[in-house]
mmCIF file of C-alpha atoms and ligand atoms in Angstrom:
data_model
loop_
_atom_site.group_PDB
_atom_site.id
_atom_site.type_symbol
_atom_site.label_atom_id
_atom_site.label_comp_id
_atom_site.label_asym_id
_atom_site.label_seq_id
_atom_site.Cartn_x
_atom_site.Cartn_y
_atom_site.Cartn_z
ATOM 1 C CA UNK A 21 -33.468 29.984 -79.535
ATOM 2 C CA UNK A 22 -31.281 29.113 -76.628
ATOM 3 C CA UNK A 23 -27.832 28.545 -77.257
ATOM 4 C CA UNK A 24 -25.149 26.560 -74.575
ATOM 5 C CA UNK A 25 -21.921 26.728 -74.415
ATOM 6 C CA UNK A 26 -20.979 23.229 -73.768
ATOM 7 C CA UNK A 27 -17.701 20.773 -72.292
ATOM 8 C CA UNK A 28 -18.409 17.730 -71.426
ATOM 9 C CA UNK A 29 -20.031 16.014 -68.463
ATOM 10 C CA UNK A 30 -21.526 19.054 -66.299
ATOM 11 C CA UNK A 31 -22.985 20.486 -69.397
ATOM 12 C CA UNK A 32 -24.707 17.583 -70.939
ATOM 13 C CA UNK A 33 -26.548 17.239 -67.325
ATOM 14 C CA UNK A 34 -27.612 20.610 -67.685
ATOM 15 C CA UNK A 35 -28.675 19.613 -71.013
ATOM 16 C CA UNK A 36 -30.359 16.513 -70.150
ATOM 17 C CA UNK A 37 -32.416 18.782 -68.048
ATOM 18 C CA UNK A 38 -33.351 21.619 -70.364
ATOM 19 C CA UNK A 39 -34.270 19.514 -73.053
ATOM 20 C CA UNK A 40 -37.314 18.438 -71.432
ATOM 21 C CA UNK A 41 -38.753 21.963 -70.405
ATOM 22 C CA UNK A 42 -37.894 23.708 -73.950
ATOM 23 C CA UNK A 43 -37.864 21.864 -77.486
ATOM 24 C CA UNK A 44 -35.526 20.639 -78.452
ATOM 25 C CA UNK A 45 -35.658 22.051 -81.692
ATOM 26 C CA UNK A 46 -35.214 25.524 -80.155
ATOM 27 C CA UNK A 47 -31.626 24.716 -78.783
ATOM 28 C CA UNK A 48 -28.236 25.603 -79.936
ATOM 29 C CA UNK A 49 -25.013 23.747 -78.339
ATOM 30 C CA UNK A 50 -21.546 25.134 -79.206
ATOM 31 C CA UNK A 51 -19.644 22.199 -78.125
ATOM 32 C CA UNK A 52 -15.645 22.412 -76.804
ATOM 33 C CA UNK A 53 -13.416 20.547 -79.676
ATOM 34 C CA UNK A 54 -9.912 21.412 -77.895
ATOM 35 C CA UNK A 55 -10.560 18.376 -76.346
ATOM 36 C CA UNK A 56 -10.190 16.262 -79.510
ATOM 37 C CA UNK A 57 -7.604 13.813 -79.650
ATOM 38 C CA UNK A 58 -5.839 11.236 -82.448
ATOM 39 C CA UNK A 59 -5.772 7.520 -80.837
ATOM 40 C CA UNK A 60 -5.190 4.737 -82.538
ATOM 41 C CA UNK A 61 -4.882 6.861 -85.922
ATOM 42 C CA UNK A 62 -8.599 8.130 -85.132
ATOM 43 C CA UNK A 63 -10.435 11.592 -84.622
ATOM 44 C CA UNK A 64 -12.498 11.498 -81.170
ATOM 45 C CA UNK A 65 -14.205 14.062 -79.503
ATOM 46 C CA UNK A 66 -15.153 13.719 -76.412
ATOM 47 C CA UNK A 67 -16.995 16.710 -75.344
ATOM 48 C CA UNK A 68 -18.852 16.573 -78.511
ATOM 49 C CA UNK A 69 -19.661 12.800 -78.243
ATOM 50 C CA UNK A 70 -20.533 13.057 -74.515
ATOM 51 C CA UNK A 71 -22.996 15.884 -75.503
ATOM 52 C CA UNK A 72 -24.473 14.157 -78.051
ATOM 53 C CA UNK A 73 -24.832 10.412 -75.699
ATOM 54 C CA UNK A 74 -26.424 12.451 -73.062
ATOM 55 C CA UNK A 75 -29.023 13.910 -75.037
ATOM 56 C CA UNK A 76 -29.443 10.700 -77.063
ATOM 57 C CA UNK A 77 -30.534 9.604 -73.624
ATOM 58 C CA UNK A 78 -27.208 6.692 -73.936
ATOM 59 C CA UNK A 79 -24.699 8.377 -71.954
ATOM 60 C CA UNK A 80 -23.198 5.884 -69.244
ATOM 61 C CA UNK A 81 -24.701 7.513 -65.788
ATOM 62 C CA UNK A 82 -21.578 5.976 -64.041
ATOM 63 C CA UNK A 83 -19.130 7.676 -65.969
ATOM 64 C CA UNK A 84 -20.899 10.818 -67.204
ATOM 65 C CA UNK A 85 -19.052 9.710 -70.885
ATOM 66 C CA UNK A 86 -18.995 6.857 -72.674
ATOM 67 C CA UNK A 87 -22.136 4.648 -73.793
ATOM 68 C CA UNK A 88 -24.062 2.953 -71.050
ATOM 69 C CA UNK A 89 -23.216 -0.811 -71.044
ATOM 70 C CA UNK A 90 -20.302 -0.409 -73.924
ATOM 71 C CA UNK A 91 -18.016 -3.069 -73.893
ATOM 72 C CA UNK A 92 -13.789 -2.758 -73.992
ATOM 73 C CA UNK A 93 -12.615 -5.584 -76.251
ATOM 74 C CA UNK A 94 -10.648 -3.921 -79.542
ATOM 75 C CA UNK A 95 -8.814 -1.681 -76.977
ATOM 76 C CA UNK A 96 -8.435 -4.735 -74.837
ATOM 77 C CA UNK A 97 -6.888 -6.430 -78.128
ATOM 78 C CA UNK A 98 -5.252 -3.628 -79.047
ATOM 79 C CA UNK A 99 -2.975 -3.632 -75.589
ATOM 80 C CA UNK A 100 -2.105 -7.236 -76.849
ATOM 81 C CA UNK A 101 -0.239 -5.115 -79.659
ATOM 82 C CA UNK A 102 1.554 -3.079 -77.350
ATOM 83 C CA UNK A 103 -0.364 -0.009 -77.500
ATOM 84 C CA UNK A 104 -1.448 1.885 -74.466
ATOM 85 C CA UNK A 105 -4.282 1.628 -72.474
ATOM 86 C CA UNK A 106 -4.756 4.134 -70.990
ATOM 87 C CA UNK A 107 -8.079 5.775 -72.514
ATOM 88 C CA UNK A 108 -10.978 3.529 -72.356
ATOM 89 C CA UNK A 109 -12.796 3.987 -75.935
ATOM 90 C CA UNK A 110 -15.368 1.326 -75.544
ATOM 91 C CA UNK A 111 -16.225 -0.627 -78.750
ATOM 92 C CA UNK A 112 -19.388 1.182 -79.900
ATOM 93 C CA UNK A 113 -17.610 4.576 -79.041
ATOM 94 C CA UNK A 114 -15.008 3.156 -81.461
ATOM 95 C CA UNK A 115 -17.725 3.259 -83.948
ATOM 96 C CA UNK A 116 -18.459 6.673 -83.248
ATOM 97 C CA UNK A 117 -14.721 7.534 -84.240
ATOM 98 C CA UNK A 118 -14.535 5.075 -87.046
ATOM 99 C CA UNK A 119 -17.461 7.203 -88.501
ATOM 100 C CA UNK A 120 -15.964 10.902 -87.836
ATOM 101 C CA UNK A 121 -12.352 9.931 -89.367
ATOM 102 C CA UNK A 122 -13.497 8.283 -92.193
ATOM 103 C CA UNK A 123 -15.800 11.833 -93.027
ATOM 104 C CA UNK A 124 -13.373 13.707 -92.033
ATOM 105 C CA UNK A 125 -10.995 11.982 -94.075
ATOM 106 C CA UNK A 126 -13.268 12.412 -96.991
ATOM 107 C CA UNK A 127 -13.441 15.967 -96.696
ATOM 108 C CA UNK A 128 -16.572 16.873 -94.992
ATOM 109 C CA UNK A 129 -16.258 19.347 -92.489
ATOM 110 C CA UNK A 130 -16.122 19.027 -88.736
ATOM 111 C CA UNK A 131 -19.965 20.834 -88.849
ATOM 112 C CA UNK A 132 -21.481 18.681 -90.712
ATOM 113 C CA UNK A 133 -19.487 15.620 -89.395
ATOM 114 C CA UNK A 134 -21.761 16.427 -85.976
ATOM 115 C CA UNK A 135 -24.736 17.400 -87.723
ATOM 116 C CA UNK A 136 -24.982 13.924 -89.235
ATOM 117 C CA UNK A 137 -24.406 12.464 -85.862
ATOM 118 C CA UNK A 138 -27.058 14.486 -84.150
ATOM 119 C CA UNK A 139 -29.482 13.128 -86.751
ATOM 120 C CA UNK A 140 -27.944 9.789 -86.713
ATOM 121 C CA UNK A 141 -28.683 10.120 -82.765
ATOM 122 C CA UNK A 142 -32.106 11.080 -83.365
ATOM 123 C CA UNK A 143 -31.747 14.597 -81.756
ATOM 124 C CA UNK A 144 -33.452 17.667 -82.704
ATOM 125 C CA UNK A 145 -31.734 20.518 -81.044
ATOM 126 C CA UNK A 146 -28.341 21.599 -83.160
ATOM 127 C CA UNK A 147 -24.955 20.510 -82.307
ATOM 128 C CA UNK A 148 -22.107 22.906 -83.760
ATOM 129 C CA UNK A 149 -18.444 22.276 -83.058
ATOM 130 C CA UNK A 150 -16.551 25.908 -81.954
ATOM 131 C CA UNK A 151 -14.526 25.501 -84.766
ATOM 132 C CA UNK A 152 -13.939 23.565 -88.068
ATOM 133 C CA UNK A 153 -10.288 23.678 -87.602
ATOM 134 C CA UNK A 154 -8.243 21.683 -85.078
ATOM 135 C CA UNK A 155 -7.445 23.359 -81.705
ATOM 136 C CA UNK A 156 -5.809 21.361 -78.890
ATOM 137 C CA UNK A 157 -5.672 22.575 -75.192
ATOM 138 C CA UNK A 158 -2.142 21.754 -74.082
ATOM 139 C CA UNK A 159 -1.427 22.146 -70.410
ATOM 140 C CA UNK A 160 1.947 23.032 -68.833
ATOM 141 C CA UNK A 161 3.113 21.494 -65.741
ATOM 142 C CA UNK A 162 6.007 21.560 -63.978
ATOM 143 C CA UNK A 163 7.704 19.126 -66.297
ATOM 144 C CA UNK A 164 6.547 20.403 -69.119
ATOM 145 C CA UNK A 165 3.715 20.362 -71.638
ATOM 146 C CA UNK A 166 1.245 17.783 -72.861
ATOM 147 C CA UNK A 167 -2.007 17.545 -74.411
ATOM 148 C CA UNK A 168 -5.669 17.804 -72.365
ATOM 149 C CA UNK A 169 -6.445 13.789 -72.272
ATOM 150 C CA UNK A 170 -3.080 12.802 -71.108
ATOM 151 C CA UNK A 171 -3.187 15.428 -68.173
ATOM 152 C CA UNK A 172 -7.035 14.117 -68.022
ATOM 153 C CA UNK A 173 -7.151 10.828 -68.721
ATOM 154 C CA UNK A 174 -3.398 9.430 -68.468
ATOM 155 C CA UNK A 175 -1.942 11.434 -65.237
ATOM 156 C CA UNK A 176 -5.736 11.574 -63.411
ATOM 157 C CA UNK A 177 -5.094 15.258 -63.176
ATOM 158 C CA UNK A 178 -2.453 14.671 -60.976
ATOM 159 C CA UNK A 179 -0.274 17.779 -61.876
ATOM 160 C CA UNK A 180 -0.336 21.742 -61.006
ATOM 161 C CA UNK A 181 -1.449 23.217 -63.670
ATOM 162 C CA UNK A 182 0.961 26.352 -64.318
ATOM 163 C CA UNK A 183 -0.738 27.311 -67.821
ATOM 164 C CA UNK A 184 -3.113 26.397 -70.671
ATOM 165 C CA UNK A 185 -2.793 27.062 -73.881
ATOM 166 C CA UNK A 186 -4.993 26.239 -76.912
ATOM 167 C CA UNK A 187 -2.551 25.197 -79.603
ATOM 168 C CA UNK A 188 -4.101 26.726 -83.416
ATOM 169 C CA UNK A 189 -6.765 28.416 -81.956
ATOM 170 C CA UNK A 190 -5.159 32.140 -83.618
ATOM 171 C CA UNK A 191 -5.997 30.201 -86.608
ATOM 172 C CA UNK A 192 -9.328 28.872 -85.991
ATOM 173 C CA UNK A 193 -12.882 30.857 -87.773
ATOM 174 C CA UNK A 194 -15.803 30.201 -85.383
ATOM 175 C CA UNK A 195 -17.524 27.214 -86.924
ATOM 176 C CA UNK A 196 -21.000 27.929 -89.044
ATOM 177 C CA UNK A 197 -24.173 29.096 -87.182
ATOM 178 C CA UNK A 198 -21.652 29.974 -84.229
ATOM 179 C CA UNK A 199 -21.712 33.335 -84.434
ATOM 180 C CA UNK A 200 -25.658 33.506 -85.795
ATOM 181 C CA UNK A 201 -25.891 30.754 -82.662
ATOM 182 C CA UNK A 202 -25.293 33.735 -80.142
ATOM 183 C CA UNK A 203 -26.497 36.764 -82.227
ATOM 184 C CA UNK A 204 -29.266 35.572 -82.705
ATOM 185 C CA UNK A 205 -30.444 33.790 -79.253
ATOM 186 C CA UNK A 206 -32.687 34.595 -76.980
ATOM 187 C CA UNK A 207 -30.484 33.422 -73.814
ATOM 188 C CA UNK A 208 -26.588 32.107 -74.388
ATOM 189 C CA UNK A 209 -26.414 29.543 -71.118
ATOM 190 C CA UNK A 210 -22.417 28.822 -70.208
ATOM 191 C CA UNK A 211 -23.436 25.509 -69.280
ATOM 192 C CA UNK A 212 -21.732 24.198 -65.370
ATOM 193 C CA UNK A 213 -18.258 23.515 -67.101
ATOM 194 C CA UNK A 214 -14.878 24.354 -66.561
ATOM 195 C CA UNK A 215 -14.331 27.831 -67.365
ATOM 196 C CA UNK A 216 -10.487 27.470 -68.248
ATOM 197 C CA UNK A 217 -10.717 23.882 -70.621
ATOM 198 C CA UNK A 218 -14.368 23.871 -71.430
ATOM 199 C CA UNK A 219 -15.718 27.256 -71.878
ATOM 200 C CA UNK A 220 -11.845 28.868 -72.154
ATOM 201 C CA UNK A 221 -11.388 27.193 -75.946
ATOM 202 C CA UNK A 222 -14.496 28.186 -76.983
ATOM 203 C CA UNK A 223 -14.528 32.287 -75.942
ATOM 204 C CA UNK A 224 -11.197 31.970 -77.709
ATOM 205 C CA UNK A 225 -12.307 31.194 -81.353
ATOM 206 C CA UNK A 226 -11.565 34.791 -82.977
ATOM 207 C CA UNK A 227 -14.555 36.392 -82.358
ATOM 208 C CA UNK A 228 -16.689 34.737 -80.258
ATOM 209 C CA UNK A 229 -16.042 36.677 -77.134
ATOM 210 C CA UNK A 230 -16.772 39.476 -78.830
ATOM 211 C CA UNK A 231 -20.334 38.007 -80.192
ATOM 212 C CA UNK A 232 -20.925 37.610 -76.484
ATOM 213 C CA UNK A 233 -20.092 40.632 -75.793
ATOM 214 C CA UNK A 234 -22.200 42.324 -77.881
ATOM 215 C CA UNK A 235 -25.566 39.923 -78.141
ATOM 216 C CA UNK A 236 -28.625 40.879 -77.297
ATOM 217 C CA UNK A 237 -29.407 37.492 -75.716
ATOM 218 C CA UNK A 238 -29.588 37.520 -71.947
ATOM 219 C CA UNK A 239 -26.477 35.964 -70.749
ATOM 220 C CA UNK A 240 -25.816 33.263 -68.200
ATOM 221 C CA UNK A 241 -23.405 31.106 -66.512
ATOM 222 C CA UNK A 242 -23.949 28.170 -64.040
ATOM 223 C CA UNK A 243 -21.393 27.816 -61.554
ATOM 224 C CA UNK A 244 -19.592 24.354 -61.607
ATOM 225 C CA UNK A 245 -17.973 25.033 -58.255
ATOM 226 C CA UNK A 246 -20.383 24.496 -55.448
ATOM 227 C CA UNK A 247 -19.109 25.305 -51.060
ATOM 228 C CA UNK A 248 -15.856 25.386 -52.861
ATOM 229 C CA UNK A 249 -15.553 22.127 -54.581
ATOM 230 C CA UNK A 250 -16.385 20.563 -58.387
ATOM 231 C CA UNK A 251 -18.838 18.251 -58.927
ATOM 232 C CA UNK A 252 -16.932 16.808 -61.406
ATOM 233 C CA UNK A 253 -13.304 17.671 -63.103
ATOM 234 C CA UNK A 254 -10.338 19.508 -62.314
ATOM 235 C CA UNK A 255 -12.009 23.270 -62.367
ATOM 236 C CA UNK A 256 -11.303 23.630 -58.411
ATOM 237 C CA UNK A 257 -7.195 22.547 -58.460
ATOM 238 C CA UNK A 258 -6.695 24.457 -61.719
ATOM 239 C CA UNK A 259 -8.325 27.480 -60.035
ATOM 240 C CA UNK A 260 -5.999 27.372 -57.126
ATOM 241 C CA UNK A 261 -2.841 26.536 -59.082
ATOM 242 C CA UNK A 262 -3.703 29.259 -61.811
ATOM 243 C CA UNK A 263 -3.906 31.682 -58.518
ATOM 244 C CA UNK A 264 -7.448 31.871 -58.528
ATOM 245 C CA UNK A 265 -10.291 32.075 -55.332
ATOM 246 C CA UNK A 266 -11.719 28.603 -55.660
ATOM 247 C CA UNK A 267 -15.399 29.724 -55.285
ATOM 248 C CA UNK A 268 -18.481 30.306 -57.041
ATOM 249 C CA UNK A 269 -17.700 34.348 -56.783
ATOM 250 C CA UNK A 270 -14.115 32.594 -58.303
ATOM 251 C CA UNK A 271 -15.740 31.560 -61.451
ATOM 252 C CA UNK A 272 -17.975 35.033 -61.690
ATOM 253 C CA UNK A 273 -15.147 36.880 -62.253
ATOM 254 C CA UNK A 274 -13.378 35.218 -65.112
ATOM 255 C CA UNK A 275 -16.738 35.395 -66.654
ATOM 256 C CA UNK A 276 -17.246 39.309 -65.469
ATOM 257 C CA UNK A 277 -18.267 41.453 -68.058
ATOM 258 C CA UNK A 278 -19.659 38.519 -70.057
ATOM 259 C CA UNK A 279 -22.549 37.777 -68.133
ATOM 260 C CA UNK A 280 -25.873 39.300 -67.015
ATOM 261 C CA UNK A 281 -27.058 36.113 -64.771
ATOM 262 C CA UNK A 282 -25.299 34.031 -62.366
ATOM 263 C CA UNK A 283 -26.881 30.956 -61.437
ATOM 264 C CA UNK A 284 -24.900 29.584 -57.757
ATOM 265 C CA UNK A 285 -25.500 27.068 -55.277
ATOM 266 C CA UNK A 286 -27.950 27.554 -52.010
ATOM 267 C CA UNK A 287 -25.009 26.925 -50.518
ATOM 268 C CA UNK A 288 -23.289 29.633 -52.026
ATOM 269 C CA UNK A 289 -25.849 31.698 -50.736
ATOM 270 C CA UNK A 290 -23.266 34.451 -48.970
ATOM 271 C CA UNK A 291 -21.576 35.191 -52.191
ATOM 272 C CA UNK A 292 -24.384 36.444 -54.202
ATOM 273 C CA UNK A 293 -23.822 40.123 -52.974
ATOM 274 C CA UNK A 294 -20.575 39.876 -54.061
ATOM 275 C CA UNK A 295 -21.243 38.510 -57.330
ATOM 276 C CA UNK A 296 -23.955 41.320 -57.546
ATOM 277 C CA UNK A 297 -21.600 43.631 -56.704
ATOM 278 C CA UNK A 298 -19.352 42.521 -60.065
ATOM 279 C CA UNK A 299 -22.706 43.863 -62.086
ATOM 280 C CA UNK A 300 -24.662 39.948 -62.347
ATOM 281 C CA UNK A 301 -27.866 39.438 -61.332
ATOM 282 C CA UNK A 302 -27.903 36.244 -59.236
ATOM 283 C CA UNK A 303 -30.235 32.982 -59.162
ATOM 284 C CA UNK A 304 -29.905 31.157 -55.679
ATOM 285 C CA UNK A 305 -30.945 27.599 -56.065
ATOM 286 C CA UNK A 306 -30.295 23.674 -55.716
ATOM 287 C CA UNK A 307 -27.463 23.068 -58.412
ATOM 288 C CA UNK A 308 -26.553 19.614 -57.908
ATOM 289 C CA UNK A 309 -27.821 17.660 -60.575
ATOM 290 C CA UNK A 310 -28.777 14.471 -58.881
ATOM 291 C CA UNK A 311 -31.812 13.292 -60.656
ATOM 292 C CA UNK A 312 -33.458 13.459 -63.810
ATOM 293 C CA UNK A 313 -36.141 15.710 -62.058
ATOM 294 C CA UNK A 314 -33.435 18.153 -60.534
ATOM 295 C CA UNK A 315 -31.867 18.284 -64.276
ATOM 296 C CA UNK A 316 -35.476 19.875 -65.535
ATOM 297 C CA UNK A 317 -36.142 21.775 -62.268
ATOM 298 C CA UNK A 318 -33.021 23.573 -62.552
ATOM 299 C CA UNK A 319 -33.134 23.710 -66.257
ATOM 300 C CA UNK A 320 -36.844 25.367 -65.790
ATOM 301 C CA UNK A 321 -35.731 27.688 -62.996
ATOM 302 C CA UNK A 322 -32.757 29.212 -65.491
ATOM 303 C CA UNK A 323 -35.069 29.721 -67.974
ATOM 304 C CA UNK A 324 -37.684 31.378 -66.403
ATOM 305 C CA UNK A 325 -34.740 33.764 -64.499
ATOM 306 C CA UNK A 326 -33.302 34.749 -67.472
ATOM 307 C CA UNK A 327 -36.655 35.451 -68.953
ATOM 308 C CA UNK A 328 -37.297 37.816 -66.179
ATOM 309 C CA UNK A 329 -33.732 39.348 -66.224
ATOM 310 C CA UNK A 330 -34.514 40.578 -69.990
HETATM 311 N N1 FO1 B 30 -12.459 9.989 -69.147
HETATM 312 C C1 FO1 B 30 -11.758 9.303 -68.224
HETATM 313 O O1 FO1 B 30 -11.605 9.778 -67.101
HETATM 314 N N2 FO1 B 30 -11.178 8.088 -68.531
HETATM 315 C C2 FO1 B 30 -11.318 7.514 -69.762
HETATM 316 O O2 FO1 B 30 -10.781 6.443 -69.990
HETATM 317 C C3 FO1 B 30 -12.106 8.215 -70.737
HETATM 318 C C4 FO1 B 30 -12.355 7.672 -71.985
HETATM 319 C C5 FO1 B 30 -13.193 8.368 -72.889
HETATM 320 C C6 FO1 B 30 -13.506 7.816 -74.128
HETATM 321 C C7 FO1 B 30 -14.304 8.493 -75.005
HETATM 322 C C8 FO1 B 30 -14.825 9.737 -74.665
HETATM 323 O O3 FO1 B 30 -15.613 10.400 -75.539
HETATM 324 C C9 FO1 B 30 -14.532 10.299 -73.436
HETATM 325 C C10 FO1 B 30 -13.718 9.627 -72.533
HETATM 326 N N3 FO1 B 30 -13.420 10.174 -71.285
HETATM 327 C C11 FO1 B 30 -12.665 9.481 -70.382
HETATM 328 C C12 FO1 B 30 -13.911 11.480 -70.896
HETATM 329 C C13 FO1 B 30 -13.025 12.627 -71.345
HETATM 330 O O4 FO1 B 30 -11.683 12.337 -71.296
HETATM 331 C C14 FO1 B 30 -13.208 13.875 -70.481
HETATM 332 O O5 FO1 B 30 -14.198 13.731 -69.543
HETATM 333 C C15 FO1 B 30 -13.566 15.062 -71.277
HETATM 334 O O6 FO1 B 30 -12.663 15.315 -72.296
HETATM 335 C C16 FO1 B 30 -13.611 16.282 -70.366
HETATM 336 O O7 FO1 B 30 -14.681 17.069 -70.689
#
């Protein structure tokens, strides 16, 4: 089994990608859920829904979220009401939400809200949400603090980002099969995502790190920050407000001591001693996701490294 650790867009193009060099069947995603937010009295996830669109092959390539060719009219209607509109749930995304709240609602748990999904999607692999309980990433700013969407979404990331903190997450149990997810794995992958909002809320379920810690999997991380920049996100400005090197050897050393691979850019070629030096073994290659083929190549070049770091 392989098992990702998952946030939204940067990891579902990894996904994309290794989903057509292993089976399907034979991978795990533990998908961010600090993410999750109420609108218009409705549960959505969006890391979790953006995972599950991209390997459902219906992701909108524009975007990297949302469905491809979705259309805007309830929240179009809805601004008629005088709400805000601000976050552009298309209409069949709407669905999606419709669905979750009224399970969740019932009582079924988170897990098995997403497991339906997955098999509503069609997918094969397993989808498992960190947690069953709610978490929220709130980020401070120098006005204050507010929740991850409207930093995201709202203000465009347009804020220095003094501190994050993931509201209920002292209270959270790992969800099922996370912890068996990583025991039990043959590689744990922390997909290209941001390590503070994407990967941070998931090592911080209670006891997750420490199943990382102490797996036998071979574990590694994909850099999302490539000659110094994101591909996508606010990973690069949150590493430099947060006091941070805004590098790929950056991101290897939140994850030091986590991590027995490093996967960075060709470009990034002149760190890899350095990142060596932390205790990683390093994979120099072409991480820019561009095409459906350089999803699968890279996908097929982390497996096979991590096969050979064992
Ligand atoms: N991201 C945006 O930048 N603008 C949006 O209006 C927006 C709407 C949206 C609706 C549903 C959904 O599942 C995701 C959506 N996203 C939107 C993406 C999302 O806010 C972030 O990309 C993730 O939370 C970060 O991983």
């Amino acid at each position: 089994m392989i098992t990702v650790l998952a946030g939204g867009v940067g990891a579902s193009r990894f996904l994309q990608g290794l989903q057509q060099v292993v089976d399907p069947a034979a991978i795990s995603v533990i998908s961010n859920t600090g993410d999750d937010v109420e609108m218009f009295g409705l549960h959505i996830s969006p890391d979790t829904d953006i995972v599950l669109y991209a390997l459902a092959g219906a992701v909108n390539p524009e975007t990297g979220w949302g469905l491809t060719g979705d259309t805007f009219a309830v929240v179009d209607q809805l601004q008629r009401f005088g709400y805000e509109r601000w976050f552009n749930l298309g209409d069949r995304d709407l669905a999606m939400a419709i669905h979750r709240t009224r399970l969740l609602r019932t009582g079924v748990p988170m897990h098995e809200v997403v497991a339906g999904l997955a098999r509503d999607w069609g997918l094969t692999c397993t989808v498992l949400p960190m947690t069953n309980e709610p978490v929220q990433t709130m980020i401070t700013g120098p006005d204050g603090e507010l929740a991850f969407q409207e930093y995201m979404v709202k203000l465009r990331t347009e804020l220095d980002v003094r501190s994050i903190r993931f509201a209920g997450i002292e209270a959270a149990k790992p969800g099922p099969g996370v912890i068996e997810s990583l025991a039990d794995a043959e590689m744990v992958i922390l997909a290209p995502s941001n390590p503070f909002v994407s990967i941070g809320p998931i090592l911080g379920v209670p006891g997750v790190r420490a199943a990382l810690e102490t797996t036998k999997a071979v574990r590694v991380a994909i850099s999302p920050i490539i000659a110094g920049q994101v591909v996508k996100g606010p990973a690069a400005k949150m590493m430099t407000t947060l006091g941070y090197e805004v590098s790929a050897l950056g991101v290897a050393k939140i994850y030091d001591g986590l991590v027995d691979l490093f996967v960075l850019d060709q470009q990034d070629r002149d760190l890899a001693p350095k990142v060596e030096a932390l205790g990683m073994r390093t994979l120099v290659t072409d991480t820019m996701m561009t095409s459906m083929e350089r999803k699968a190549e890279l996908a097929r070049e982390v497996v096979a490294a991590a096969r050979g770091a064992r």
